[in-house]
Coordinates of C-alpha atoms in Angstrom, one line a residue:
Chain A
X1446 CA 0.0 0.0 0.0
X1447 CA 1.1 3.6 -0.5
X1448 CA 1.4 5.2 2.9
X1449 CA 2.2 8.8 3.7
X1450 CA 3.5 9.5 7.2
X1451 CA 3.1 13.1 8.4
X1452 CA 5.0 13.6 11.7
X1453 CA 7.2 16.5 12.8
X1454 CA 9.5 14.5 15.1
X1455 CA 12.2 13.0 12.9
X1456 CA 12.8 10.0 15.2
X1457 CA 9.2 8.9 15.2
X1458 CA 9.0 9.6 11.5
X1459 CA 12.0 7.5 10.8
X1460 CA 10.8 4.7 13.1
X1461 CA 7.4 4.6 11.4
X1462 CA 9.1 4.6 8.0
X1463 CA 11.4 1.8 9.1
X1464 CA 8.6 -0.4 10.4
X1465 CA 6.2 0.3 7.4
X1466 CA 8.9 -0.5 4.9
X1467 CA 9.6 -3.7 6.8
X1468 CA 5.9 -4.5 6.2
X1469 CA 6.5 -4.0 2.4
X1470 CA 4.6 -0.7 2.1
X1471 CA 5.5 2.1 -0.2
X1472 CA 6.3 4.9 2.3
X1473 CA 6.5 8.6 1.8
X1474 CA 7.4 10.9 4.7
X1475 CA 6.3 14.5 5.3
X1476 CA 7.8 16.7 8.0
X1477 CA 4.6 18.7 8.6
X1478 CA 1.1 19.3 7.4
X1479 CA 1.9 21.5 4.5
X1480 CA 4.6 19.2 3.3
X1481 CA 2.1 16.4 3.5
X1482 CA -0.4 18.3 1.3
X1483 CA 2.3 18.9 -1.3
X1484 CA 3.3 15.3 -1.4
X1485 CA -0.3 14.1 -1.6
X1486 CA -0.8 16.3 -4.7
X1487 CA 2.3 14.7 -6.3
X1488 CA 1.3 11.1 -5.6
X1489 CA -2.0 10.2 -3.9
X1490 CA -1.4 7.6 -1.1
X1491 CA -3.9 5.0 0.0
X1492 CA -3.4 5.8 3.7
X1493 CA -2.2 8.9 5.6
X1494 CA -0.8 8.5 9.1
X1495 CA -0.7 11.9 10.7
X1496 CA 0.3 13.3 14.1
X1497 CA -2.1 15.8 15.6
X1498 CA 0.4 18.3 16.8
X1499 CA 2.4 19.7 13.8
X1500 CA 3.6 23.1 12.8
X1501 CA 2.1 25.1 9.9
X1502 CA -0.9 22.8 9.1
X1503 CA -2.0 20.8 12.1
X1504 CA -3.1 17.2 11.9
X1505 CA -6.7 18.2 12.3
X1506 CA -6.5 20.7 9.5
X1507 CA -4.8 18.1 7.4
X1508 CA -7.6 15.6 8.0
X1509 CA -10.2 18.2 7.0
X1510 CA -8.3 19.3 3.8
X1511 CA -7.7 15.7 2.7
X1512 CA -11.2 14.5 3.2
X1513 CA -12.7 17.6 1.5
X1514 CA -10.7 16.9 -1.6
X1515 CA -10.2 13.1 -1.7
X1516 CA -13.2 11.9 0.4
X1517 CA -12.9 8.2 1.0
X1518 CA -10.1 7.6 -1.5
X1519 CA -7.6 8.2 1.2
X1520 CA -7.9 6.6 4.6
X1521 CA -6.6 8.6 7.5
X1522 CA -5.1 7.3 10.8
X1523 CA -4.6 9.9 13.4
X1524 CA -1.9 9.6 16.1
X1525 CA -2.9 11.3 19.3
X1526 CA -1.7 11.6 22.9
X1527 CA -3.5 9.6 25.5
X1528 CA -6.4 11.6 27.0
X1529 CA -7.1 13.8 23.9
X1530 CA -10.6 12.4 23.6
X1531 CA -11.9 15.8 22.4
X1532 CA -9.3 15.9 19.6
X1533 CA -10.2 12.3 18.6
X1534 CA -13.9 13.2 18.3
X1535 CA -13.0 16.3 16.3
X1536 CA -10.8 14.3 14.0
X1537 CA -13.6 11.7 13.4
X1538 CA -16.0 14.6 12.8
X1539 CA -13.7 15.8 10.1
X1540 CA -13.6 12.3 8.5
X1541 CA -10.6 10.5 10.1
X1542 CA -11.0 6.7 9.7
X1543 CA -9.1 5.5 12.7
X1544 CA -6.9 6.8 15.6
X1545 CA -4.1 5.4 17.6
X1546 CA -3.2 6.9 21.0
X1547 CA 0.4 7.2 21.9
X1548 CA 2.2 5.2 23.3
X1549 CA 1.3 2.5 20.8
X1550 CA 2.7 -0.8 19.7
X1551 CA 4.1 -0.8 16.1
X1552 CA 2.5 -4.2 15.7
X1553 CA -0.9 -2.6 16.4
X1554 CA -0.2 0.0 13.7
X1555 CA 0.6 -2.9 11.2
X1556 CA -2.7 -4.6 12.1
X1557 CA -4.7 -1.5 11.7
X1558 CA -3.2 -0.9 8.2
X1559 CA -3.8 -4.5 7.2
X1560 CA -7.5 -4.0 8.2
X1561 CA -7.7 -1.2 5.6
X1562 CA -6.2 -3.3 2.9
X1563 CA -8.8 -6.0 3.5
X1564 CA -11.7 -3.6 3.0
Chain B
X1459 CA 44.6 64.7 8.5
X1460 CA 46.3 62.5 11.0
X1461 CA 43.1 62.0 13.0
X1462 CA 41.2 61.1 9.8
X1463 CA 43.8 58.6 8.8
X1464 CA 43.7 57.1 12.3
X1465 CA 39.9 56.9 12.3
X1466 CA 40.0 55.2 8.8
X1467 CA 42.5 52.6 10.0
X1468 CA 40.7 52.0 13.2
X1469 CA 37.4 51.4 11.4
X1470 CA 39.2 49.1 8.9
X1471 CA 40.7 47.2 11.8
X1472 CA 37.4 46.7 13.7
X1473 CA 35.6 45.8 10.5
X1474 CA 38.2 43.1 9.9
X1475 CA 37.8 41.8 13.4
X1476 CA 34.0 41.7 13.0
X1477 CA 34.3 39.9 9.7
X1478 CA 36.7 37.3 11.1
X1479 CA 34.4 36.8 14.1
X1480 CA 31.4 36.4 11.9
X1481 CA 33.2 33.9 9.7
X1482 CA 34.3 32.0 12.7
X1483 CA 30.9 31.8 14.3
X1484 CA 29.2 30.8 11.0
X1485 CA 31.8 28.1 10.6
X1486 CA 31.3 26.9 14.2
X1487 CA 27.6 26.9 13.8
X1488 CA 27.8 24.9 10.5
X1489 CA 30.1 22.4 12.2
X1490 CA 27.7 22.1 15.1
X1491 CA 24.8 21.6 12.7
X1492 CA 26.6 19.0 10.7
X1493 CA 27.6 17.2 13.9
X1494 CA 24.0 17.1 15.1
X1495 CA 22.8 15.9 11.7
X1496 CA 25.3 13.1 11.8
X1497 CA 24.3 12.2 15.4
X1498 CA 20.7 12.3 14.4
X1499 CA 21.2 9.8 11.6
X1500 CA 23.3 7.6 13.8
X1501 CA 20.9 7.6 16.8
X1502 CA 17.8 7.2 14.7
X1503 CA 19.3 4.2 13.0
X1504 CA 20.4 2.7 16.4
X1505 CA 17.0 3.3 18.1
X1506 CA 15.1 1.8 15.1
X1507 CA 17.3 -1.3 15.3
X1508 CA 16.4 -1.6 19.0
X1509 CA 12.8 -0.7 18.5
X1510 CA 12.2 -3.4 16.0
X1511 CA 14.7 -6.0 17.1
X1512 CA 13.5 -9.6 17.2
X1513 CA 13.4 -11.3 20.5
X1514 CA 16.8 -12.2 22.0
X1515 CA 18.7 -10.6 19.1
X1516 CA 21.8 -8.9 20.4
X1517 CA 22.6 -5.6 18.8
X1518 CA 26.2 -4.5 19.1
X1519 CA 27.0 -0.8 19.4
X1520 CA 29.1 0.5 16.6
X1521 CA 32.6 1.7 17.4
X1522 CA 31.5 5.2 16.5
X1523 CA 28.6 5.1 19.0
X1524 CA 30.9 3.7 21.6
X1525 CA 33.3 6.5 21.1
X1526 CA 30.6 9.2 20.9
X1527 CA 28.9 7.9 24.0
X1528 CA 31.9 9.0 26.0
X1529 CA 30.9 12.6 25.5
X1530 CA 28.2 14.3 27.5
X1531 CA 26.5 16.2 24.7
X1532 CA 26.0 13.0 22.7
X1533 CA 24.8 11.2 25.8
X1534 CA 22.2 13.9 26.5
X1535 CA 21.2 13.8 22.8
X1536 CA 20.6 10.1 22.6
X1537 CA 18.9 10.0 26.1
X1538 CA 16.4 12.6 24.9
X1539 CA 15.7 10.5 21.7
X1540 CA 15.2 7.3 23.7
X1541 CA 12.8 9.1 26.0
X1542 CA 10.7 10.4 23.0
X1543 CA 10.6 6.9 21.6
X1544 CA 9.5 5.3 24.9
X1545 CA 6.8 7.9 25.2
X1546 CA 5.6 7.1 21.7
X1547 CA 5.8 3.3 21.4
X1548 CA 4.7 0.6 23.8
X1549 CA 5.0 -3.1 24.3
X1550 CA 8.2 -5.2 23.7
X1551 CA 9.7 -2.2 21.9
X1552 CA 10.1 -0.2 25.1
X1553 CA 11.8 -3.1 26.8
X1554 CA 14.4 -3.1 24.0
X1555 CA 14.9 0.7 24.4
X1556 CA 15.4 0.2 28.2
X1557 CA 18.1 -2.3 27.3
X1558 CA 19.8 0.3 25.1
X1559 CA 19.4 3.0 27.8
X1560 CA 21.2 0.7 30.3
X1561 CA 23.8 -0.5 27.8
X1562 CA 24.8 3.1 27.2
X1563 CA 24.8 3.6 31.0
X1564 CA 22.5 6.6 30.7
X1565 CA 21.0 5.5 34.0
X1566 CA 24.2 6.7 35.6
X1567 CA 23.7 10.2 34.2
X1568 CA 20.1 10.0 35.4
X1569 CA 21.3 9.1 38.9
X1570 CA 23.8 11.9 38.9
X1571 CA 21.3 14.4 37.7
X1572 CA 18.6 13.2 40.2
X1573 CA 20.9 14.5 43.0
X1574 CA 21.8 17.7 41.1
X1575 CA 21.6 21.1 42.8
X1576 CA 19.9 22.6 39.7
X1577 CA 16.2 21.9 40.1
X1578 CA 15.4 21.6 36.4
X1579 CA 18.1 18.9 35.9
X1580 CA 16.9 17.1 39.0
X1581 CA 13.2 17.2 37.9
X1582 CA 14.1 16.0 34.4
X1583 CA 16.2 13.1 35.7
X1584 CA 13.3 12.0 37.9
X1585 CA 10.9 12.2 35.0
X1586 CA 13.3 10.2 32.9
X1587 CA 13.6 7.5 35.6
X1588 CA 9.8 7.2 35.7
X1589 CA 9.5 7.0 31.9
X1590 CA 12.3 4.4 31.7
X1591 CA 10.9 2.5 34.7
X1592 CA 14.2 2.4 36.4
X1593 CA 13.2 0.4 39.5
X1594 CA 16.3 1.2 41.5
X1595 CA 15.3 4.9 41.6
X1596 CA 12.3 4.1 43.8
X1597 CA 13.7 5.6 47.0
X1598 CA 15.1 8.7 45.4
X1599 CA 11.8 9.3 43.7
X1600 CA 9.7 8.6 46.8
X1601 CA 11.7 11.0 49.0
X1602 CA 11.3 13.8 46.5
X1603 CA 7.5 13.5 46.3
X1604 CA 7.3 16.1 49.1
X1605 CA 10.1 18.3 47.8
X1606 CA 9.7 22.0 48.4
X1607 CA 10.2 22.7 44.7
X1608 CA 6.8 22.4 42.8
X1609 CA 8.2 20.8 39.7
X1610 CA 10.5 18.3 41.4
X1611 CA 7.6 17.3 43.7
X1612 CA 5.1 16.7 40.9
X1613 CA 7.6 15.0 38.6
X1614 CA 8.4 12.7 41.5
X1615 CA 4.7 12.0 42.1
X1616 CA 4.1 11.2 38.5
X1617 CA 7.3 9.1 38.2
X1618 CA 6.3 7.0 41.2
X1619 CA 3.0 6.2 39.6
X1620 CA 4.7 5.3 36.3
X1621 CA 7.2 3.2 38.3
X1622 CA 4.8 1.2 40.5
X1623 CA 1.3 2.0 39.3
X1624 CA -1.5 2.6 41.8
X1625 CA 0.9 1.7 44.7
X1626 CA 2.7 4.9 43.8
X1627 CA -0.2 6.8 45.3
X1628 CA 1.4 6.1 48.7
X1629 CA 3.0 9.6 48.4
X1630 CA -0.4 10.8 49.5
X1631 CA 0.3 9.5 52.9
X1632 CA 3.3 11.8 53.4
X1633 CA 2.9 15.0 51.4
X1634 CA 2.4 18.2 53.3
X1635 CA 2.4 20.5 50.3
X1636 CA -0.9 21.0 48.4
X1637 CA -1.4 19.3 45.0
X1638 CA -2.7 22.1 42.7
X1639 CA -5.9 21.7 40.7
X1640 CA -3.8 21.3 37.5
X1641 CA -1.5 18.6 38.9
X1642 CA -4.5 16.7 40.2
X1643 CA -5.7 16.5 36.6
X1644 CA -2.2 15.4 35.5
X1645 CA -2.1 12.7 38.1
X1646 CA -5.5 11.4 37.3
X1647 CA -4.6 11.3 33.6
X1648 CA -1.5 9.2 34.5
X1649 CA -3.7 6.8 36.5
X1650 CA -6.3 6.5 33.8
X1651 CA -4.0 4.8 31.4
X1652 CA -3.3 2.1 34.0
X1653 CA -5.5 -0.9 34.7
X1654 CA -7.6 0.0 37.8
X1655 CA -6.1 -1.7 40.8
X1656 CA -6.6 -1.4 44.5
X1657 CA -7.1 1.8 46.4
X1658 CA -5.7 0.8 49.7
X1659 CA -5.2 4.2 51.2
X1660 CA -8.4 6.0 50.4
X1661 CA -9.9 5.9 53.9
X1662 CA -6.7 7.3 55.3
X1663 CA -6.4 10.0 52.6
X1664 CA -10.0 11.1 53.2
X1665 CA -8.9 12.0 56.8
X1666 CA -5.7 13.8 55.8
X1667 CA -4.8 17.2 57.3
X1668 CA -3.8 18.2 53.8
X1669 CA -7.0 19.4 52.2
X1670 CA -5.7 18.8 48.6
X1671 CA -5.1 15.1 49.5
X1672 CA -8.8 14.8 50.7
X1673 CA -10.0 16.5 47.5
X1674 CA -7.8 14.2 45.3
X1675 CA -9.0 11.1 47.1
X1676 CA -12.5 12.3 46.4
X1677 CA -11.7 12.7 42.8
X1678 CA -10.3 9.1 42.7
X1679 CA -13.7 8.0 44.1
X1680 CA -15.6 9.9 41.4
X1681 CA -13.3 9.0 38.5
X1682 CA -13.0 5.3 39.2
X1683 CA -16.6 5.0 40.5
X1684 CA -15.6 3.5 43.8
X1685 CA -19.1 2.8 45.2
X1686 CA -17.6 1.2 48.4
X1687 CA -16.7 4.7 49.6
X1688 CA -20.2 6.1 49.4
X1689 CA -20.6 6.6 53.2
X1690 CA -17.1 8.1 53.5
X1691 CA -18.0 10.6 50.7
X1692 CA -21.3 11.4 52.3
X1693 CA -19.7 12.3 55.6
X1694 CA -17.5 14.8 53.8
X1695 CA -20.6 16.7 52.7
X1696 CA -20.3 18.1 56.2
X1697 CA -16.6 18.9 56.1
X1698 CA -15.7 22.4 57.4
X1699 CA -13.8 23.3 54.2
X1700 CA -16.1 24.4 51.4
X1701 CA -13.7 23.2 48.7
X1702 CA -13.7 19.7 50.2
X1703 CA -17.5 19.8 50.4
X1704 CA -17.7 21.0 46.7
X1705 CA -15.6 18.0 45.6
X1706 CA -17.7 15.7 47.8
X1707 CA -20.8 17.0 46.0
X1708 CA -19.3 16.2 42.6
X1709 CA -17.9 12.8 43.6
X1710 CA -20.9 11.5 45.4
X1711 CA -22.9 12.3 42.3
X1712 CA -20.7 9.9 40.3
X1713 CA -21.5 7.0 42.6
X1714 CA -25.1 8.2 43.3
X1715 CA -27.9 6.1 44.7
X1716 CA -31.6 6.7 45.3
X1717 CA -31.0 8.9 48.4
X1718 CA -28.2 11.1 46.9
X1719 CA -30.5 13.9 45.7
X1720 CA -32.2 14.1 49.1
X1721 CA -28.7 14.3 50.8
X1722 CA -27.7 17.1 48.5
X1723 CA -30.9 19.0 49.0
X1724 CA -30.4 18.7 52.8
X1725 CA -27.1 20.6 52.7
X1726 CA -28.3 23.1 49.9
X1727 CA -29.3 26.0 52.1
X1728 CA -26.1 26.4 54.2
X1729 CA -23.8 26.0 51.2
X1730 CA -22.1 29.0 49.4
X1731 CA -23.3 29.9 46.0
X1732 CA -20.6 27.9 44.1
X1733 CA -21.5 24.7 46.0
X1734 CA -25.3 25.4 45.4
X1735 CA -24.5 25.8 41.7
X1736 CA -22.6 22.5 41.8
X1737 CA -25.5 20.7 43.5
X1738 CA -28.0 22.0 40.9
X1739 CA -25.6 20.9 38.1
X1740 CA -25.4 17.4 39.5
X1741 CA -29.2 17.2 40.2
X1742 CA -29.8 18.1 36.6
X1743 CA -27.7 15.1 35.5
X1744 CA -29.7 12.7 37.6
X1745 CA -32.9 13.5 35.6
X1746 CA -34.9 12.2 38.5
X1747 CA -38.6 13.3 38.6
X1748 CA -38.5 13.1 42.4
X1749 CA -36.2 16.1 42.5
X1750 CA -38.8 18.4 40.9
X1751 CA -40.7 19.1 44.1
X1752 CA -37.7 20.1 46.2
X1753 CA -36.4 22.2 43.3
X1754 CA -39.8 24.0 43.1
X1755 CA -39.5 24.8 46.8
X1756 CA -36.0 26.2 46.3
X1757 CA -37.4 28.5 43.6
X1758 CA -38.4 31.0 46.3
X1759 CA -34.7 31.9 46.7
X1760 CA -34.1 35.6 46.9
X1761 CA -31.0 35.5 44.7
X1762 CA -32.2 36.1 41.1
X1763 CA -29.1 34.4 39.6
X1764 CA -29.7 31.3 41.8
X1765 CA -33.4 31.4 40.9
X1766 CA -32.5 31.3 37.2
X1767 CA -30.2 28.3 37.8
X1768 CA -32.9 26.5 39.7
X1769 CA -35.4 27.2 37.0
X1770 CA -32.9 25.9 34.4
X1771 CA -32.4 22.7 36.4
X1772 CA -36.2 22.2 36.5
X1773 CA -36.6 22.4 32.8
X1774 CA -33.6 20.1 32.3
X1775 CA -35.0 17.4 34.6
X1776 CA -38.6 17.7 33.3
X1777 CA -39.5 18.3 29.7
X1778 CA -42.7 20.0 30.9
X1779 CA -40.6 22.2 33.2
X1780 CA -41.7 25.5 31.6
X1781 CA -45.4 24.6 32.3
X1782 CA -44.5 23.7 35.9
X1783 CA -42.8 27.0 36.4
X1784 CA -45.7 28.9 35.0
X1785 CA -48.0 27.3 37.5
X1786 CA -45.9 28.6 40.4
X1787 CA -47.1 31.5 42.6
X1788 CA -45.3 34.6 41.5
X1789 CA -44.8 33.3 37.9
X1790 CA -46.4 36.5 36.6
X1791 CA -44.3 38.8 38.7
X1792 CA -40.7 39.9 38.4
X1793 CA -38.1 38.3 38.3
X1794 CA -39.7 34.8 37.7
X1795 CA -41.7 36.1 34.7
X1796 CA -38.5 37.4 33.1
X1797 CA -36.7 34.1 33.8
X1798 CA -39.5 32.1 32.3
X1799 CA -39.7 34.1 29.1
X1800 CA -35.9 33.9 28.8
X1801 CA -35.9 30.2 29.2
X1802 CA -38.8 29.9 26.7
X1803 CA -36.6 31.7 24.2
X1804 CA -33.6 29.5 24.9
X1805 CA -35.6 26.3 24.5
X1806 CA -37.2 27.5 21.3
X1807 CA -33.8 28.5 19.8

């Protein structure tokens, strides 16, 4: 699957890239929300994994913008911090398809992605 | 002429110095940036290897990392990265990262900093010990849970919970400093990610001379719906401190039973306005038709703001609340008539 990871922390970004590539996915990384939007324009992914807290264009804004333009063509998984229930609800309201609270197991992420590929 | 020449050479001289300094700093900055970029690459690779290592696989440190780890800036750099990774990932991966933390002997830096005279280094070290679950830091962390410095104290309290779960709440037995409202929220947030366990100390904490400990214990009762402590909570509705009573009102409503509304109405009159408001808020959540009659009696309050709140509670509890209010004596007189028409507008919009 083509997956775009939008995360501002370079360690987390590289860890997700490392893991997803290990699962044989085609991974593109974006350092923030606006970078993600540019990369989506160039090559539309199947799934976007985005952090909520990012500079320039936040994760929530990104969810809204992607769903407005691509609707269900792109699935979105939101990474949140534990206890951000309001943010999760807002993300779902904007069209997010799934969320994973940090800390999370990389295996769990793989399973969630697999679920989308089966749909 | 001589003076002009002197000024010219002096300005030339200082410009040259300025230029050399600028070139030097720009070079130093570039070197530093390059060094950090290379560290970044090296540490990301190493952490990824550890994060996703298969069980029992031994990962050797490269010679470069071994050499770099002898320097403090690199040790601080990689420690920070490991902490970020542990906060983000869970499961087997964090155990691997703990192995890396110990292999690099970063726990020794944590130990050194946990005794540091600078409060911010001490607080950070204690936080790291909690995140990395360094069991041998238990005593250091526990003794700092009542530190005079706010940040050291709260970081220690959080770290103790991270280290030993609900047992970590034992700091409530010894703290003399208050836990602020904000940190009570932070502590509850930490507890909510754990599997609910035992609450051994609650009865003791409810009798603490530290008011914030009583309030926090009441919050535990409410948040974790600890029905066994109903009677203890009920007793605190009579506590001499109004903030304790306020929390008791909020907590008892989360473990309410048939008699709770009656118990809250019994204390209503003698409570200050903020506690009265809290009682009304909780009553409105019960949506119990039996509360309508006592609420209608309270409607004769002299305070117009309170009267409005009572009227609002009535229409929240009963969908025919407006009609009930209109039947009351004085419904056509000020201020009740104004309140009713305002509520009508609100419900219509």
